[in-house]
């Protein structure tokens, strides 16, 4: 089992590149955002706990998200792409411990570095498939047929937390809680900076250069 982490601000393109990695190499994609939204849709106890945080644009507390990740990890196999986890130092330490117990480790972290002044516009144009979670962008990554997912033809929706006010809160949280992970993985010598300002195919080329 190999483990790759995609680290970066909301809207930096982690989800889009994860979709490509799954299609190209059959990686197992672990998106904590998707896991949380699934639980919310099922209205189960962890979902009910998470809902208020998501709606406010805040991170779900570490103990809740870590429990969800531990459960999820028992159900998956293969090489893993982590998208949206870890987002705090406590989560990163826990992930190291969980992987250690599986005789594994973080093989590489790809840090999607982006000009944050562009993020609001990027996120406001984002469309998500409510069935499979695949993400599109109205102009930059449009679906083949407007408004429906290429894969399962489900209507695309805009996420409730993808509005200006919530994006600002999420970006502030990213700076406080997640940016310290850059140093954490640099220190472990497993971090590569990806220029995420480039268009999708150029971002993909950079990822391929790291994974080969
Ligand atoms: P984005 O990358 O745009 O923030 P995600 O789908 O990754 O979108 O996450 C959506 C929301 O889910 C976050 O704003 C946060 O509330 C919650 N979330 C996802 N991953 C985590 C995590 N690792 N720790 C805490 N909260 C999380």
Short mmCIF file of C-alpha atoms and ligand atoms in Angstrom, two decimals:
data_model
loop_
_atom_site.label_atom_id
_atom_site.label_comp_id
_atom_site.label_asym_id
_atom_site.label_seq_id
_atom_site.Cartn_x
_atom_site.Cartn_y
_atom_site.Cartn_z
CA UNK A 1 0.00 0.00 0.00
CA UNK A 2 1.44 3.35 -1.04
CA UNK A 3 0.13 6.63 0.31
CA UNK A 4 0.03 9.96 -1.47
CA UNK A 5 -1.38 13.10 0.10
CA UNK A 6 -2.75 16.00 -1.91
CA UNK A 7 -2.35 19.12 0.20
CA UNK A 8 -3.66 22.55 -0.73
CA UNK A 9 -6.26 25.25 -0.23
CA UNK A 10 -9.93 24.62 -1.02
CA UNK A 11 -10.33 24.97 -4.78
CA UNK A 12 -6.67 24.33 -5.61
CA UNK A 13 -7.61 21.39 -7.87
CA UNK A 14 -6.99 18.42 -5.59
CA UNK A 15 -10.35 16.80 -6.38
CA UNK A 16 -9.95 17.16 -10.15
CA UNK A 17 -6.46 15.66 -10.16
CA UNK A 18 -7.62 12.89 -7.81
CA UNK A 19 -10.28 11.92 -10.35
CA UNK A 20 -7.57 11.68 -13.05
CA UNK A 21 -5.31 9.59 -10.78
CA UNK A 22 -8.12 7.16 -10.02
CA UNK A 23 -8.93 6.77 -13.72
CA UNK A 24 -5.31 6.44 -14.85
CA UNK A 25 -3.90 4.19 -12.14
CA UNK A 26 -6.81 2.81 -10.11
CA UNK A 27 -5.73 4.58 -6.94
CA UNK A 28 -8.17 4.49 -4.06
CA UNK A 29 -9.38 8.05 -3.49
CA UNK A 30 -10.07 9.05 0.08
CA UNK A 31 -11.79 12.44 0.20
CA UNK A 32 -12.84 13.32 3.72
CA UNK A 33 -15.17 16.00 2.31
CA UNK A 34 -16.99 13.28 0.31
CA UNK A 35 -17.08 10.93 3.31
CA UNK A 36 -18.60 13.68 5.46
CA UNK A 37 -21.17 14.65 2.80
CA UNK A 38 -22.17 10.95 2.43
CA UNK A 39 -22.72 10.71 6.19
CA UNK A 40 -24.75 13.93 6.16
CA UNK A 41 -26.89 12.63 3.29
CA UNK A 42 -27.53 9.42 5.24
CA UNK A 43 -28.46 11.50 8.31
CA UNK A 44 -26.49 9.10 10.53
CA UNK A 45 -25.00 10.18 13.91
CA UNK A 46 -21.55 11.24 12.60
CA UNK A 47 -23.27 13.06 9.73
CA UNK A 48 -25.54 14.94 12.11
CA UNK A 49 -22.51 15.93 14.20
CA UNK A 50 -20.63 17.21 11.13
CA UNK A 51 -23.39 19.15 9.43
CA UNK A 52 -23.18 22.33 11.52
CA UNK A 53 -19.40 22.61 10.96
CA UNK A 54 -19.72 22.22 7.21
CA UNK A 55 -22.50 24.76 7.01
CA UNK A 56 -20.38 27.28 8.92
CA UNK A 57 -17.29 26.63 6.75
CA UNK A 58 -15.40 25.32 9.77
CA UNK A 59 -13.28 22.20 10.09
CA UNK A 60 -14.92 19.22 11.73
CA UNK A 61 -13.20 18.58 15.09
CA UNK A 62 -10.22 16.21 14.93
CA UNK A 63 -11.72 13.44 17.10
CA UNK A 64 -14.82 13.16 14.86
CA UNK A 65 -12.95 13.16 11.56
CA UNK A 66 -10.26 10.79 12.83
CA UNK A 67 -12.88 8.25 13.88
CA UNK A 68 -14.49 8.46 10.42
CA UNK A 69 -11.11 7.99 8.75
CA UNK A 70 -10.23 5.01 10.94
CA UNK A 71 -13.53 3.34 9.98
CA UNK A 72 -13.05 4.14 6.31
CA UNK A 73 -9.48 2.84 6.27
CA UNK A 74 -10.72 -0.61 7.29
CA UNK A 75 -12.81 -0.79 4.11
CA UNK A 76 -10.19 0.17 1.52
CA UNK A 77 -7.26 -1.51 -0.21
CA UNK A 78 -4.65 -0.51 -2.78
CA UNK A 79 -2.60 2.62 -3.19
CA UNK A 80 -4.22 5.59 -1.52
CA UNK A 81 -4.74 9.20 -2.59
CA UNK A 82 -5.71 11.36 0.37
CA UNK A 83 -7.63 14.48 -0.61
CA UNK A 84 -8.57 16.80 2.25
CA UNK A 85 -6.94 14.75 5.01
CA UNK A 86 -4.90 15.49 7.01
CA UNK A 87 -5.79 19.15 7.57
CA UNK A 88 -4.29 19.67 11.01
CA UNK A 89 -1.06 18.58 12.68
CA UNK A 90 -3.05 16.31 15.02
CA UNK A 91 -4.59 14.58 11.98
CA UNK A 92 -1.17 14.20 10.33
CA UNK A 93 0.27 12.60 13.46
CA UNK A 94 -2.69 10.25 13.68
CA UNK A 95 -2.32 9.29 10.01
CA UNK A 96 1.36 8.50 10.56
CA UNK A 97 0.35 6.25 13.44
CA UNK A 98 -2.46 4.51 11.51
CA UNK A 99 -0.17 3.85 8.56
CA UNK A 100 2.61 2.66 10.83
CA UNK A 101 0.18 0.07 12.25
CA UNK A 102 -0.36 -1.13 8.67
CA UNK A 103 3.41 -1.33 8.07
CA UNK A 104 3.09 1.64 5.76
CA UNK A 105 3.94 5.35 5.68
CA UNK A 106 3.32 8.55 3.76
CA UNK A 107 5.21 8.05 0.50
CA UNK A 108 4.68 11.50 -0.88
CA UNK A 109 2.82 14.75 -0.33
CA UNK A 110 1.97 16.95 -3.28
CA UNK A 111 1.44 20.53 -2.17
CA UNK A 112 -0.84 22.37 -4.61
CA UNK A 113 0.52 25.91 -4.38
CA UNK A 114 -1.85 28.51 -5.79
CA UNK A 115 -2.38 32.25 -6.03
CA UNK A 116 -5.15 32.63 -3.48
CA UNK A 117 -6.64 35.74 -5.08
CA UNK A 118 -7.95 33.38 -7.80
CA UNK A 119 -9.54 30.92 -5.44
CA UNK A 120 -12.86 32.63 -4.80
CA UNK A 121 -13.65 32.73 -8.53
CA UNK A 122 -12.49 29.14 -8.96
CA UNK A 123 -14.64 27.86 -6.14
CA UNK A 124 -17.70 29.91 -7.14
CA UNK A 125 -17.62 28.21 -10.55
CA UNK A 126 -17.32 24.73 -9.10
CA UNK A 127 -20.02 22.16 -9.85
CA UNK A 128 -20.23 18.79 -8.14
CA UNK A 129 -21.98 15.55 -9.02
CA UNK A 130 -24.25 14.72 -6.12
CA UNK A 131 -23.96 10.98 -6.91
CA UNK A 132 -20.24 10.31 -7.47
CA UNK A 133 -18.70 13.53 -6.12
CA UNK A 134 -16.80 14.29 -9.34
CA UNK A 135 -16.07 17.98 -9.61
CA UNK A 136 -16.25 20.28 -12.63
CA UNK A 137 -15.86 23.98 -13.25
CA UNK A 138 -18.37 26.01 -15.27
CA UNK A 139 -15.68 27.30 -17.63
CA UNK A 140 -12.31 25.69 -16.79
CA UNK A 141 -13.43 22.02 -16.54
CA UNK A 142 -16.93 21.92 -18.03
CA UNK A 143 -18.92 18.67 -18.35
CA UNK A 144 -19.54 17.38 -21.90
CA UNK A 145 -23.24 18.19 -21.57
CA UNK A 146 -23.99 21.34 -19.56
CA UNK A 147 -25.24 20.64 -16.06
CA UNK A 148 -24.87 16.84 -15.97
CA UNK A 149 -22.07 14.52 -14.84
CA UNK A 150 -20.14 12.84 -17.70
CA UNK A 151 -19.95 9.57 -15.76
CA UNK A 152 -23.43 8.98 -14.39
CA UNK A 153 -25.56 11.74 -15.98
CA UNK A 154 -26.66 13.04 -12.58
CA UNK A 155 -27.48 16.78 -12.46
CA UNK A 156 -24.55 18.84 -11.15
CA UNK A 157 -25.05 21.07 -8.14
CA UNK A 158 -23.23 23.93 -6.46
CA UNK A 159 -22.16 23.04 -2.92
CA UNK A 160 -23.89 25.04 -0.19
CA UNK A 161 -20.54 26.02 1.34
CA UNK A 162 -19.23 27.29 -2.02
CA UNK A 163 -20.34 30.88 -1.45
CA UNK A 164 -18.17 33.97 -0.87
CA UNK A 165 -18.75 34.26 2.86
CA UNK A 166 -18.01 30.57 3.61
CA UNK A 167 -15.02 30.48 1.27
CA UNK A 168 -13.41 33.32 3.25
CA UNK A 169 -13.92 31.41 6.51
CA UNK A 170 -12.54 28.20 4.95
CA UNK A 171 -9.45 29.99 3.61
CA UNK A 172 -8.76 31.55 7.01
CA UNK A 173 -9.05 28.09 8.60
CA UNK A 174 -6.74 26.68 5.94
CA UNK A 175 -4.07 29.19 6.93
CA UNK A 176 -4.34 28.58 10.64
CA UNK A 177 -4.74 24.81 10.67
CA UNK A 178 -3.47 23.32 7.41
CA UNK A 179 -0.55 25.48 6.23
CA UNK A 180 1.66 24.18 9.13
CA UNK A 181 1.50 20.76 7.41
CA UNK A 182 3.77 22.07 4.65
CA UNK A 183 6.56 22.35 7.21
CA UNK A 184 5.59 19.00 8.77
CA UNK A 185 6.01 17.09 5.49
CA UNK A 186 9.04 19.14 4.39
CA UNK A 187 10.66 18.03 7.60
CA UNK A 188 9.82 14.39 6.74
CA UNK A 189 11.35 15.02 3.27
CA UNK A 190 8.25 13.82 1.45
CA UNK A 191 6.92 17.11 0.06
CA UNK A 192 6.94 18.37 -3.52
CA UNK A 193 5.50 21.72 -4.57
CA UNK A 194 3.11 21.59 -7.51
CA UNK A 195 2.36 24.85 -9.33
CA UNK A 196 -1.43 24.65 -9.20
CA UNK A 197 -1.94 27.99 -10.99
CA UNK A 198 -1.30 26.24 -14.28
CA UNK A 199 -4.06 24.67 -16.34
CA UNK A 200 -5.13 21.12 -15.50
CA UNK A 201 -2.97 19.27 -18.04
CA UNK A 202 0.18 21.10 -16.89
CA UNK A 203 -0.63 20.28 -13.26
CA UNK A 204 -1.06 16.64 -14.30
CA UNK A 205 2.37 16.66 -16.01
CA UNK A 206 3.98 17.86 -12.79
CA UNK A 207 2.25 15.10 -10.82
CA UNK A 208 3.43 12.49 -13.31
CA UNK A 209 7.00 13.72 -12.94
CA UNK A 210 6.76 13.05 -9.21
CA UNK A 211 5.01 9.67 -9.40
CA UNK A 212 7.14 8.08 -12.12
P1 LIG B 1 -12.67 21.95 0.12
O1 LIG B 1 -11.36 21.33 -0.33
O2 LIG B 1 -13.27 22.84 -0.88
O3 LIG B 1 -12.60 22.57 1.47
P2 LIG B 1 -13.78 19.37 0.98
O4 LIG B 1 -14.84 18.63 0.25
O5 LIG B 1 -12.42 18.76 1.05
O6 LIG B 1 -13.75 20.79 0.27
O7 LIG B 1 -14.26 19.67 2.48
C1 LIG B 1 -15.53 20.23 2.75
C2 LIG B 1 -15.67 20.48 4.24
O8 LIG B 1 -15.59 19.23 4.96
C3 LIG B 1 -14.60 21.34 4.90
O9 LIG B 1 -14.87 22.72 4.77
C4 LIG B 1 -14.68 20.86 6.36
O10 LIG B 1 -15.81 21.42 7.01
C5 LIG B 1 -14.93 19.37 6.20
N1 LIG B 1 -13.68 18.58 6.19
C6 LIG B 1 -13.19 17.87 5.14
N2 LIG B 1 -12.03 17.27 5.47
C7 LIG B 1 -11.79 17.60 6.77
C8 LIG B 1 -10.74 17.30 7.69
N3 LIG B 1 -9.70 16.54 7.34
N4 LIG B 1 -10.82 17.82 8.94
C9 LIG B 1 -11.86 18.58 9.31
N5 LIG B 1 -12.87 18.91 8.50
C10 LIG B 1 -12.85 18.43 7.23
#
